[in-house]
Coordinates of C-alpha atoms and ligand atoms in Angstrom, one line a residue:
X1 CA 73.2 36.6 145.9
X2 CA 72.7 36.9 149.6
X3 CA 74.9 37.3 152.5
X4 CA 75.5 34.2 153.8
X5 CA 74.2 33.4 157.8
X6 CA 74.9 31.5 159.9
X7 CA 78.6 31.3 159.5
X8 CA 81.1 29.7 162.0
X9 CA 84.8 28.5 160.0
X10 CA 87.0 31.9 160.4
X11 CA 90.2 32.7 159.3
X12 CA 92.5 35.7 158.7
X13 CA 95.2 37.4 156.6
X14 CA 96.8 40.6 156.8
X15 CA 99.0 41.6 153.3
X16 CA 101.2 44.7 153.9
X17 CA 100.8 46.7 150.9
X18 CA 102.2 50.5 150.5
X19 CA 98.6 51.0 148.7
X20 CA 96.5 49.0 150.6
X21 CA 93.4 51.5 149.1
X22 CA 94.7 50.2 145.4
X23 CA 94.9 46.5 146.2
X24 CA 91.5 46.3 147.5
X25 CA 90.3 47.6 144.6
X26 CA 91.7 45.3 142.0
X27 CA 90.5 42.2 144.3
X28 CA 87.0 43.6 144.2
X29 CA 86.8 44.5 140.7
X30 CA 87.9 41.0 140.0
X31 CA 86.6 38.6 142.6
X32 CA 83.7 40.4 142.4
X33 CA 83.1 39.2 139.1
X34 CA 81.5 36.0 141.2
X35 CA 80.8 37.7 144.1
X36 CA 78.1 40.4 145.3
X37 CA 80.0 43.1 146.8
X38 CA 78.9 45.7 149.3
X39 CA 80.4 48.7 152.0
X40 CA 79.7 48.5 155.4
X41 CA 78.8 51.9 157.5
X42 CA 82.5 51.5 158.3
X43 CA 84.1 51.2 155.0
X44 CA 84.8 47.7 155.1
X45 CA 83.9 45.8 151.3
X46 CA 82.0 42.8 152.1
X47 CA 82.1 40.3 149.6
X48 CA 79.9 37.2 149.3
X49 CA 78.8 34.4 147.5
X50 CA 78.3 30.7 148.5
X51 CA 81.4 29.8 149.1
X52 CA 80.9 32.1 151.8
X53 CA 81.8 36.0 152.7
X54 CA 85.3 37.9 153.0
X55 CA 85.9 41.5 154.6
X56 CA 88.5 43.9 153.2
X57 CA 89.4 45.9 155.9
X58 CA 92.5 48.8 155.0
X59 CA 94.5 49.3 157.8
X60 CA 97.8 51.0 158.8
X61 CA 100.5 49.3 156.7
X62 CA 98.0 47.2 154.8
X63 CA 94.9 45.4 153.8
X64 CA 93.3 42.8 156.5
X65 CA 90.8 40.0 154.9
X66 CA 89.1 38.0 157.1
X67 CA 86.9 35.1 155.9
X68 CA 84.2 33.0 156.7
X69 CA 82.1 30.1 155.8
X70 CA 80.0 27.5 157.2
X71 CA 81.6 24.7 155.1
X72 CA 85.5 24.2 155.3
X73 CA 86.0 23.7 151.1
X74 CA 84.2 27.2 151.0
X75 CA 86.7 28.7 153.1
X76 CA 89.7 26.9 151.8
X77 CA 88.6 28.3 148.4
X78 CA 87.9 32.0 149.8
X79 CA 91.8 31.7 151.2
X80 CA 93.5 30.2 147.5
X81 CA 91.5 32.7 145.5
X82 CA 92.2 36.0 147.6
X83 CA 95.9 34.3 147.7
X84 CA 96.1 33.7 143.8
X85 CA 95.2 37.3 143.5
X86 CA 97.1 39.0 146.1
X87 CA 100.1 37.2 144.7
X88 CA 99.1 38.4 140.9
X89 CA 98.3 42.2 141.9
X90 CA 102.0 42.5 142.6
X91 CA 102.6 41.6 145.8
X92 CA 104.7 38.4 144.6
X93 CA 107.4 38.9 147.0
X94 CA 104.9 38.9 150.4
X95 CA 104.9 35.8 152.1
X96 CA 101.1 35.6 153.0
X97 CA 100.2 33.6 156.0
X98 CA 96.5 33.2 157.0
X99 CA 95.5 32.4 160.5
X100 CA 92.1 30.7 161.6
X101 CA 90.6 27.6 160.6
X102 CA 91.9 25.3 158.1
X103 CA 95.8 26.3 158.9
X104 CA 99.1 25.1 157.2
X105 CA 99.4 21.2 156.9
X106 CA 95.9 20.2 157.0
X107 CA 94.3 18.3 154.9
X108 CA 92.5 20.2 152.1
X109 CA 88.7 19.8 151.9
X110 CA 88.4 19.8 147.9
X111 CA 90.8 17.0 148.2
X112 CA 90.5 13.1 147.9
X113 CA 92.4 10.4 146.8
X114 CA 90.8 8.1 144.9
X115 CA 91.5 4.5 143.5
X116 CA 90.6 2.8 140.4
X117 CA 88.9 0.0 141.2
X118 CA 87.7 -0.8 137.7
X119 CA 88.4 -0.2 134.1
X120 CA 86.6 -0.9 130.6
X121 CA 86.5 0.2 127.4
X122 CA 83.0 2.0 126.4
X123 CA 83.4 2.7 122.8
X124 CA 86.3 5.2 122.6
X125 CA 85.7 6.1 126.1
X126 CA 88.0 4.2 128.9
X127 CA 85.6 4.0 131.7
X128 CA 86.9 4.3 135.2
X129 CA 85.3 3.5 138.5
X130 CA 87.3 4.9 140.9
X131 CA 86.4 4.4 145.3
X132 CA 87.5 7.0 148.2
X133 CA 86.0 8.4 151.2
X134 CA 83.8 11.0 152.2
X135 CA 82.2 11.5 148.8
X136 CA 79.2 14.0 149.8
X137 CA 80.5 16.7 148.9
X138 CA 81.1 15.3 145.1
X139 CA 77.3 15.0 144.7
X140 CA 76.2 18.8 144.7
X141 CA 77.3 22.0 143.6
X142 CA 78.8 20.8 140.1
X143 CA 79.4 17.4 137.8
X144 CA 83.4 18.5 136.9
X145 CA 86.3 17.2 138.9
X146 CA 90.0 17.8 138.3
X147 CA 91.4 14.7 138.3
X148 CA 95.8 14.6 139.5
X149 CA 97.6 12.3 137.5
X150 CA 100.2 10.7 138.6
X151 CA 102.7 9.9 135.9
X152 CA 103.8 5.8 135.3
X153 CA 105.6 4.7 138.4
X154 CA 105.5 7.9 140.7
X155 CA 104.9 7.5 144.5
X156 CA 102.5 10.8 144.4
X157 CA 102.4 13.2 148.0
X158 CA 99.9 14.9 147.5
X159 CA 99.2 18.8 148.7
X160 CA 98.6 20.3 152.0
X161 CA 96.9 23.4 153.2
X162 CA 100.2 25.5 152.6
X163 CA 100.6 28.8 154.9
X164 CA 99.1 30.9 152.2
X165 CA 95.8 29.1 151.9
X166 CA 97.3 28.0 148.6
X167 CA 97.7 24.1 148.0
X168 CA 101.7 23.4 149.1
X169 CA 102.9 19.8 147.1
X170 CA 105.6 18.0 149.6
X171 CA 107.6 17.3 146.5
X172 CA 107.8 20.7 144.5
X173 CA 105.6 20.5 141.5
X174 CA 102.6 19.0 141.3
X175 CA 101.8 16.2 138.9
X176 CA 99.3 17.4 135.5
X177 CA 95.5 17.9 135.5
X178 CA 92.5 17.8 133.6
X179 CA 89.3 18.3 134.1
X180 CA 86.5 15.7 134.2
X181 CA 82.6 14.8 134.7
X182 CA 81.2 12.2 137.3
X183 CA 78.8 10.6 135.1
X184 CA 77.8 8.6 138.1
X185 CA 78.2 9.4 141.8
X186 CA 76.9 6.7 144.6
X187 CA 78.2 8.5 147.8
X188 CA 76.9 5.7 150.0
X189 CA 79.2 2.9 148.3
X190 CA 82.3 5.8 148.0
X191 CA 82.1 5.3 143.9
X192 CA 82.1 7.6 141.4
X193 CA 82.8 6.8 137.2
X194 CA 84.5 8.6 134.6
X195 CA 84.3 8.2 131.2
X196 CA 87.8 9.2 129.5
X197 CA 88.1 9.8 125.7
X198 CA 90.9 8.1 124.1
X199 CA 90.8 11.1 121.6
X200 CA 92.6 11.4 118.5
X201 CA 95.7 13.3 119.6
X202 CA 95.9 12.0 122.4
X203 CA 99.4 10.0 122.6
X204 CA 101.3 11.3 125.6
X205 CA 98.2 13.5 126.6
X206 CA 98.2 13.1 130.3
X207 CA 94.6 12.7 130.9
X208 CA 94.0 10.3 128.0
X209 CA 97.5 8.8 128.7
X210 CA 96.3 7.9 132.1
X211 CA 93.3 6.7 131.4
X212 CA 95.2 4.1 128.9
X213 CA 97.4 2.7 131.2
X214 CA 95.3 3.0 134.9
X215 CA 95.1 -1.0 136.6
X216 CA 93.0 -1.6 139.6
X217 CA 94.5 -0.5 142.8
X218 CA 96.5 3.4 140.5
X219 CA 95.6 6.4 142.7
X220 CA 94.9 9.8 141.4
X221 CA 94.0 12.8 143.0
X222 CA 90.7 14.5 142.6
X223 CA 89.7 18.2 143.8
X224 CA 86.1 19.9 143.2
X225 CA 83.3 19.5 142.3
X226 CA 83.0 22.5 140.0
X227 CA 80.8 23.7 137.4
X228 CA 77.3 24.9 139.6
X229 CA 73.9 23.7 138.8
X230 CA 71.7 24.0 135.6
X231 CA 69.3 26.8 135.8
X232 CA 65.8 25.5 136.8
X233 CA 63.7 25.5 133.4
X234 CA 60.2 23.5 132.0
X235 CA 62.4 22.7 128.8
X236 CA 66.2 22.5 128.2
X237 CA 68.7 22.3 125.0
X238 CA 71.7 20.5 125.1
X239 CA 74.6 20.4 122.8
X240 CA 77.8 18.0 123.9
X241 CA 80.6 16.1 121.9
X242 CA 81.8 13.3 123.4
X243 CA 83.6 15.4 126.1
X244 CA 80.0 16.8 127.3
X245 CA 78.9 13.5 126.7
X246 CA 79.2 12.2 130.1
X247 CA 77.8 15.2 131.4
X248 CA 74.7 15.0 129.2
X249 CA 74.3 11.5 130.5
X250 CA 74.5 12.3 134.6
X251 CA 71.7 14.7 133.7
X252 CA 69.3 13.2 132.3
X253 CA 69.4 10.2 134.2
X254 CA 69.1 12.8 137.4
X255 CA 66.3 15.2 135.4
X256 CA 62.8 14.3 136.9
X257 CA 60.0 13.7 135.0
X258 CA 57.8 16.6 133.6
X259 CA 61.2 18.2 132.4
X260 CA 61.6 18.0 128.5
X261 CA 65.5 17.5 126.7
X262 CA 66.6 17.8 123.2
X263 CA 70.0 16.5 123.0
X264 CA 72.6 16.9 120.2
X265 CA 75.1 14.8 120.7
X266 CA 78.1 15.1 118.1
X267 CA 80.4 12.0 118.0
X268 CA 82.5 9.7 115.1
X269 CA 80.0 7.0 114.0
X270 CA 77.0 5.0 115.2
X271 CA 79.6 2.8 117.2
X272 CA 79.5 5.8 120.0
X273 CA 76.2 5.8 120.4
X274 CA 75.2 5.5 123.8
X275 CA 72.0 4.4 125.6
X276 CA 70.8 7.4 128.0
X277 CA 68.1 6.7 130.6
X278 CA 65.6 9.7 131.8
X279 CA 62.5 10.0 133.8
X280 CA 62.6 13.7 131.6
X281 CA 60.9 13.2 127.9
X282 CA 64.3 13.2 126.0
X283 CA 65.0 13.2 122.0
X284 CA 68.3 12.8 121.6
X285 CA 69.3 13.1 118.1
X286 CA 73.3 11.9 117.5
X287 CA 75.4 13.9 114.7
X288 CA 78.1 11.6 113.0
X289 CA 81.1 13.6 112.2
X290 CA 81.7 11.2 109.5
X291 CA 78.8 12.1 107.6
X292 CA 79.7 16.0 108.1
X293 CA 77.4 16.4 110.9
X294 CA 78.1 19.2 113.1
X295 CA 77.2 20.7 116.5
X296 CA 77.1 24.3 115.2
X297 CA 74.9 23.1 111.9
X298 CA 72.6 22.0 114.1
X299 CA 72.9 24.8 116.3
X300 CA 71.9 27.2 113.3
X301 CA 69.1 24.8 111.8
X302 CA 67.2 25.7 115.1
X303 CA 65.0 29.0 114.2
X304 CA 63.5 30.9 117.0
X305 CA 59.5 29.6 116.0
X306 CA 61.3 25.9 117.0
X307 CA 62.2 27.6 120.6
X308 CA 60.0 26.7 123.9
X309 CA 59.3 29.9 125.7
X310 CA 61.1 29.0 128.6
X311 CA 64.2 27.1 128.0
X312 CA 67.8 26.6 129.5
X313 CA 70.8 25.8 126.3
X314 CA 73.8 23.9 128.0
X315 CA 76.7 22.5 126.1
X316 CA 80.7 21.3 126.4
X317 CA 82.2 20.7 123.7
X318 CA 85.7 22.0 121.4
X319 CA 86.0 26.1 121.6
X320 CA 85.1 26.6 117.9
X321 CA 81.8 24.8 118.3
X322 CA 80.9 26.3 121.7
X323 CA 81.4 30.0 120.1
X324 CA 79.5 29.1 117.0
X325 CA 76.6 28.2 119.3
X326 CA 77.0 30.6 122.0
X327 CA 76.6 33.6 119.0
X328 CA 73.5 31.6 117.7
X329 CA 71.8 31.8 121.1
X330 CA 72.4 35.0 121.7
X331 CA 71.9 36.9 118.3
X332 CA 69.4 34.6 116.9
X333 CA 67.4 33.1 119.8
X334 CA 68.1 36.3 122.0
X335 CA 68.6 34.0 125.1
X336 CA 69.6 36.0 128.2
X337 CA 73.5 35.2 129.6
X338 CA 71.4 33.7 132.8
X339 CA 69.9 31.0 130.4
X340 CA 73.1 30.0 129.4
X341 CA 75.2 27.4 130.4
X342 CA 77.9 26.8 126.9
X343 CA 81.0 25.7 128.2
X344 CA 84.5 25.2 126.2
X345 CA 85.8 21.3 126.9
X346 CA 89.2 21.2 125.1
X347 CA 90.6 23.3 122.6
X348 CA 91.7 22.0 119.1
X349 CA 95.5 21.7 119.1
X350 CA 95.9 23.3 122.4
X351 CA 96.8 20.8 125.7
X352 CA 95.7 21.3 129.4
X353 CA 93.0 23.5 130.6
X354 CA 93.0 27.2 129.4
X355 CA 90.5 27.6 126.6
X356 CA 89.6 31.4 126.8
X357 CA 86.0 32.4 126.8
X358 CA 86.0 35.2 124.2
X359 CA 82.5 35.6 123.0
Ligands
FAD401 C1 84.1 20.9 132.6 C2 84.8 19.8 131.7 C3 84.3 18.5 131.8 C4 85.0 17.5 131.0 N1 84.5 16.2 131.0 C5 85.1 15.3 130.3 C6 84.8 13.9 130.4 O1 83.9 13.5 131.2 N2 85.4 13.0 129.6 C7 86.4 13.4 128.7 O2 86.9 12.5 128.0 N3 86.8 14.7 128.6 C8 86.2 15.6 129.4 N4 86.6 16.9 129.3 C9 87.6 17.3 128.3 C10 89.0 17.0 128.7 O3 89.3 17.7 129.9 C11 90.0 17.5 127.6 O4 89.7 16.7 126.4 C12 91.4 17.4 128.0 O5 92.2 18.1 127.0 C13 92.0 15.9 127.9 O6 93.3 16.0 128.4 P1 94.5 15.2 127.7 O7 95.6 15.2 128.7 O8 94.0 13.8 127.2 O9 94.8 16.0 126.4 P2 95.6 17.4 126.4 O10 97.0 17.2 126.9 O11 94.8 18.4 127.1 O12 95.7 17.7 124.8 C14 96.6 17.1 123.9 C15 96.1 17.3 122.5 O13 94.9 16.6 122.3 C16 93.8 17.5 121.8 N5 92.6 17.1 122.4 C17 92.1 17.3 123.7 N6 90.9 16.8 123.9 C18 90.5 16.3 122.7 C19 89.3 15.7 122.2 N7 88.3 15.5 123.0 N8 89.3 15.4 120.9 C20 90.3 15.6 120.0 N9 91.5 16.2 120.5 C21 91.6 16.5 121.7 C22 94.3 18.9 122.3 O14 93.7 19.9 121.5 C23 95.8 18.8 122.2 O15 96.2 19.1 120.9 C24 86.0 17.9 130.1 C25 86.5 19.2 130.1 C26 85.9 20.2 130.9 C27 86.4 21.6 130.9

């Protein structure tokens, strides 16, 4: 990663700290986890990446972060992640308030509210085309949104830039989310669709709860994109349940030709089965639960003498599945973490988002 020029969006915080030495530490050990990290002559940390650069400065009293980007989401994440952390490493009781660009009250630039404008059933899959404004943004950089549900018969506010770079919801707490792919994006006609599983536990689920009940003209809230781009390769492995199924299906209908896909693609019965247009050469083979086909048996029937030389795996799909295959590419096919893109999508018997990624 490079340091990012030219930048022009700027804004500022200062946290007092009594060890301001200590708290710069713990945010550079762990936002520099995603971020390339460097000291100036003066002893400022720079940190960048592309959502743009931050400097720690340690001053009298304190620790002073300025950030910058040349895209307004960029910034507004640098100031919610250096926020989330400040407020983690202890400093719960400061009341952070940045000053620059993209101040308290204005509208947040990862935000849009959207409106179904359509809905039909795809298999098990609710489908919903949903319309807002301003799109571009939603076409690069990831295929994953969080969508904002409302629940049934709630007038949703939705969040501001609050003081501390941190999303600040008019009514208190915000409304559940869960995270899902654009399948299709068509920024010119301010459309995008989602496929939502109606999966099997999912009574009361929000996401799939939503997706039950949503009627031309519901809103919902979407932030992102997320999720980065697949690593340029000639030849590419892909594993997906029916959660990474939608993702599976944006990229191969956006691969190029010249590009080779094997697909597996795990779902109930023949009745999911979906038809997937490419320019790539594609063979998709689909596993059938009910016939005991698995991801990760598939995963394992792959030897290394069936491997291109240069490939790229990705998958989403439940935890288990997504360990089973991550081990398999990396003690078996001895893929590099860089050709690796294996991504949990839910977690069996666990709701909301925070399936841990412990390899
Ligand atoms: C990057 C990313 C992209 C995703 N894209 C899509 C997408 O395009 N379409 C899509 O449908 N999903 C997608 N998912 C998965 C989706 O976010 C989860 O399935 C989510 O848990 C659904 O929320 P919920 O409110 O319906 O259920 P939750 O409230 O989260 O869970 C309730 C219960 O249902 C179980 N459960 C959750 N998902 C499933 C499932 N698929 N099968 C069986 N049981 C389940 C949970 O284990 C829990 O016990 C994606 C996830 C990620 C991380």
């Amino acid at each position: 990663m490079t340091i990012q020029e030219p930048v022009r969006l700027a804004a500022t915080l200062f946290v007092p700290s009594p060890d301001p030495a200590a708290l710069r530490a713990r945010l550079v050990e762990h936002v520099g986890r995603y971020a390339h990290s460097e000291t100036t002559a003066a002893g400022d940390i720079l940190l960048s990446s592309e959502l743009g650069l931050s400097r720690l400065t340690l001053e009298a009293g304190g620790l002073r972060i300025a950030a910058e980007s040349r895209d307004p989401a960029g910034l507004a994440y640098i100031k919610m992640i250096m926020a989330d952390h400040v407020l983690e490493f202890g400093q719960a009781g400061v009341a952070l308030h940045w000053t620059g660009a993209g101040g308290a009250g204005s509208p947040l630039p990862f935000f849009r509210e959207m409106t179904v404008t359509a809905v039909a059933m795809v298999g098990r899959f609710l489908r919903l085309t949903l319309r807002g404004n301003d799109l571009g943004r939603f076409a690069e950089g990831g295929l994953h949104v969080r969508l904002l549900l409302p629940s049934e018969g709630v007038a949703q506010r939705w969040p501001v830039t609050g003081d501390d770079g941190r999303p600040f919801w008019p009514d208190g707490n915000p409304p559940p989310a869960r995270v899902y792919t654009l399948r299709r994006i068509d920024v010119a006609a301010g459309e995008v669709e989602i496929d939502m599983l109606l999966h099997a536990g999912h009574h009361g689920a929000p996401g799939a709860a939503f997706a039950e009940r949503a009627r031309a003209g519901d809103v919902v809230g979407m932030t992102g994109p997320g999720g980065g781009d697949l690593p340029e390769a000639a030849d590419y492995l892909f594993f997906a349940d029916e959660t990474g199924l939608p993702a599976v299906a944006r990229m191969l209908a956006e691969m190029p030709a010249g590009r080779r896909v094997r697909a597996f693609v795990e779902v109930e019965d023949e009745a999911d089965r979906q038809v997937l247009p490419s320019s790539a050469a594609a063979e998709i083979t689909w596993l059938y639960r009910r016939d005991g086909a698995r991801l990760e048996l598939a995963a394992i029937a792959i030897g290394t003498g069936d491997l291109p030389p240069d490939f790229v795996v990705w998958g989403g799909m439940e935890h288990a599945a997504r360990r089973a295959i991550y081990r398999r590419a990396i003690d078996t096919w001895n893929l590099s973490r860089d050709r690796l893109r294996l991504a949990s999508y839910w977690r069996r018997g666990q709701a909301g988002e925070d399936h841990h990624h412990d390899d």
